[in-house]
Tab-separated table of C-alpha atoms in Angstrom:
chain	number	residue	atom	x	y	z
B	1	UNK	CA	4.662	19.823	6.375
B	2	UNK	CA	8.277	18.787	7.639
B	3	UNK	CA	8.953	14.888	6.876
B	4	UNK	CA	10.327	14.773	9.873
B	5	UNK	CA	7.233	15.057	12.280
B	6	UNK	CA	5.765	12.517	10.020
B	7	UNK	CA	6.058	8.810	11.627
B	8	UNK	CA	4.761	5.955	10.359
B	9	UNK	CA	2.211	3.817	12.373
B	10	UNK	CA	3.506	0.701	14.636
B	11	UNK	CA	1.447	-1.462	13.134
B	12	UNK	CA	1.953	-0.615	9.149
B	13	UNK	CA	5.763	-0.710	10.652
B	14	UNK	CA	5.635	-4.666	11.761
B	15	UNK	CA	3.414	-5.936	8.977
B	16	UNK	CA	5.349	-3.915	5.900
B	17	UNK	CA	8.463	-3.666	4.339
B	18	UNK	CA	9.378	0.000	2.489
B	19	UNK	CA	9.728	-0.285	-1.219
B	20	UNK	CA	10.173	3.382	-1.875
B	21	UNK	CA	9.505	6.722	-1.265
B	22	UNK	CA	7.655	8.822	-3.888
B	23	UNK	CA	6.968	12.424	-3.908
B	24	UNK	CA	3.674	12.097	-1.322
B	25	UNK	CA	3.509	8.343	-0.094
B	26	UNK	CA	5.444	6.002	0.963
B	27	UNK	CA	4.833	2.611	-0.438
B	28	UNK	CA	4.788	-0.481	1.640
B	29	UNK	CA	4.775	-3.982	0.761
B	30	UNK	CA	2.460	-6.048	3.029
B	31	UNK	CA	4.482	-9.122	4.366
B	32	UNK	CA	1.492	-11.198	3.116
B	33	UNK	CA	2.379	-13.559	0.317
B	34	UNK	CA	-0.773	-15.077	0.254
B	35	UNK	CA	-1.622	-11.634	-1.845
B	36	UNK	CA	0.095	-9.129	-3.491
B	37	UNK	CA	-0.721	-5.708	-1.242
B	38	UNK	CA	0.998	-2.715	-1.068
B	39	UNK	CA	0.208	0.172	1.071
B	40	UNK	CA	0.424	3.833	0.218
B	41	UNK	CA	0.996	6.158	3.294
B	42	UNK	CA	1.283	9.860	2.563
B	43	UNK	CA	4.163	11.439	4.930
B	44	UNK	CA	1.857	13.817	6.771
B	45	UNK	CA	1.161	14.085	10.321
B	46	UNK	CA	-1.712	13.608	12.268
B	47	UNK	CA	-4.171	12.921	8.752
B	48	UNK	CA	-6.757	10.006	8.840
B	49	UNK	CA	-8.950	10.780	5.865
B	50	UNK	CA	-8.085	11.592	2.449
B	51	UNK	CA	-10.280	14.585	2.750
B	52	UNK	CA	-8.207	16.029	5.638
B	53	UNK	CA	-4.887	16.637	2.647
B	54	UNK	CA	-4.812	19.557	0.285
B	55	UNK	CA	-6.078	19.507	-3.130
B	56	UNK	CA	-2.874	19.355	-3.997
B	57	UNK	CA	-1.844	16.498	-1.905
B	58	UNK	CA	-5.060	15.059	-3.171
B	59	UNK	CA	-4.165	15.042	-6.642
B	60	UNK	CA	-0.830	13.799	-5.805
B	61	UNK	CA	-2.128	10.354	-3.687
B	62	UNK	CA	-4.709	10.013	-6.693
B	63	UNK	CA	-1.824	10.030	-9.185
B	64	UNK	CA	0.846	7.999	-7.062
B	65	UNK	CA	-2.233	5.219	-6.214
B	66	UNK	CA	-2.587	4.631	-9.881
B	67	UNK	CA	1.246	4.410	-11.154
B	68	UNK	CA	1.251	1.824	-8.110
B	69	UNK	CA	-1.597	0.055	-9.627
B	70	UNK	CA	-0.391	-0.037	-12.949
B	71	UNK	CA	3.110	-1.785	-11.494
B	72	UNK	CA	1.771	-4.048	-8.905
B	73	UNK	CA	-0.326	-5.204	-11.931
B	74	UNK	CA	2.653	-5.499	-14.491
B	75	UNK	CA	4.488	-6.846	-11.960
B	76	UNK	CA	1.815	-10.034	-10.285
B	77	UNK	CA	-0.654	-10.522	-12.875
B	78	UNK	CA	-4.038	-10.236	-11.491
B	79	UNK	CA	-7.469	-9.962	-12.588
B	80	UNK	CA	-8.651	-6.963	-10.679
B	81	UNK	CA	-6.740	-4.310	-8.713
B	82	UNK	CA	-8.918	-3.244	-5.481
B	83	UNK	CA	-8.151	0.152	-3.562
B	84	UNK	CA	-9.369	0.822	-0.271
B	85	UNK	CA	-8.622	3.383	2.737
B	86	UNK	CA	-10.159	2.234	5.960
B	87	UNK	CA	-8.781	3.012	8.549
B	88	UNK	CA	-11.352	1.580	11.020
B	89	UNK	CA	-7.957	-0.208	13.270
B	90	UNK	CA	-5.136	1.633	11.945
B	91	UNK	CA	-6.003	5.477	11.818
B	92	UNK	CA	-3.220	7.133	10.155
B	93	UNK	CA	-4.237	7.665	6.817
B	94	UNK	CA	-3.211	5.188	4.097
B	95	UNK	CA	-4.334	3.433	0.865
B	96	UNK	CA	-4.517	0.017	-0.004
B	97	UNK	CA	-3.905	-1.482	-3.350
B	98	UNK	CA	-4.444	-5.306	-3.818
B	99	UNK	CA	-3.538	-7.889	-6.694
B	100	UNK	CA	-6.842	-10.337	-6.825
B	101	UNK	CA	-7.454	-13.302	-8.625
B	102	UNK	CA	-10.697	-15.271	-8.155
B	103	UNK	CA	-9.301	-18.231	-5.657
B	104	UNK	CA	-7.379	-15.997	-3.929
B	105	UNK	CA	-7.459	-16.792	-0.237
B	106	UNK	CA	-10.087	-14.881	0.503
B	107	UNK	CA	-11.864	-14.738	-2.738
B	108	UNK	CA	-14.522	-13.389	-3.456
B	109	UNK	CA	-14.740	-11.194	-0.023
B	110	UNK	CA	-12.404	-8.559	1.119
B	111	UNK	CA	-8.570	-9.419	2.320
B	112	UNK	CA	-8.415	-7.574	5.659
B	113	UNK	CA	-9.175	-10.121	8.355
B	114	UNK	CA	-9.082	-13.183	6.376
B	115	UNK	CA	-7.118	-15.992	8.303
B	116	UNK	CA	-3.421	-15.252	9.227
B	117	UNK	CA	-0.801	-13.868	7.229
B	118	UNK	CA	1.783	-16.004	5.380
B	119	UNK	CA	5.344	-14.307	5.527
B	120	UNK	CA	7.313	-14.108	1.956
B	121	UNK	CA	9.781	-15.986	1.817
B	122	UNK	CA	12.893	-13.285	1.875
B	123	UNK	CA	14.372	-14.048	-1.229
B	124	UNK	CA	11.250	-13.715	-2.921
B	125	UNK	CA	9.949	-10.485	-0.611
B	126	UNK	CA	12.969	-9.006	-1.743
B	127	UNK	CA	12.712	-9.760	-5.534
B	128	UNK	CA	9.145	-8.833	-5.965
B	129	UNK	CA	10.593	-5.368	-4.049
B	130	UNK	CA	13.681	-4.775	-6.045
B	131	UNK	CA	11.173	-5.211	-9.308
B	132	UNK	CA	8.298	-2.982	-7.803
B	133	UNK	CA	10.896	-0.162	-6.716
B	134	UNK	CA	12.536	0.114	-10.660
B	135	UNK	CA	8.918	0.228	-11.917
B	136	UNK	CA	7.930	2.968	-9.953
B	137	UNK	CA	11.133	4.746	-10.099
B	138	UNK	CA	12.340	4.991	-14.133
């Protein structure tokens, strides 16, 4: 499908910052620094499930969601990564991935929902991006 019928929610566009663009998904940093979130969005059009992509494209988010995983936890060490794609509010398809550590703000429960965000700080949004991004790109 052509990237350029592909456009990314309103809502994933206010609450996230782009820290790069892999082969499938786009990966988003949730500007929530009571957690460290990133968001996966593949650059289709029109999808809301995971079943809806190709096998291909399947494989692809599967492989992409882990390399994330493995650098969001090298990057904010946490005790448990947790991976989710919901979708109940925001339909276009895209995949969670969460740094948690018990005492977390909304620990032991899930994050969506849980009191109001807390905005990085810029410096800091744009450190942990700058490290994220030359994690998942070398």
């Amino acid at each position: 499908m052509n990237s350029a019928e592909f456009a990314l929610d309103p809502r994933l566009a206010a609450d996230t910052r782009l820290v790069v663009s892999l082969s499938l998904c786009d990966v988003l940093l949730t500007d929530d620094a009571r957690y460290a979130w990133l968001v996966l969005v593949p650059r289709r059009r029109a999808m809301t499930e995971v079943t809806e992509l190709s096998d291909q494209d399947q494989a692809t988010l599967w492989r992409e969601m882990s390399h994330v995983a493995v650098a969001l936890r090298a990057a904010v060490p946490c005790e448990k990564i947790n991976i989710g794609a919901l979708g109940n509010i925001v339909r276009q398809l895209h995949v969670h991935v969460i740094a948690r550590n018990t005492g977390d703000a909304a620990w032991p429960g899930p994050v969506w929902g849980h009191g109001k965000a807390t905005a990085y700080a810029s410096s800091r949004r744009e450190a942990l991006i700058a490290q994220l991004r030359k994690m998942l790109t070398t």
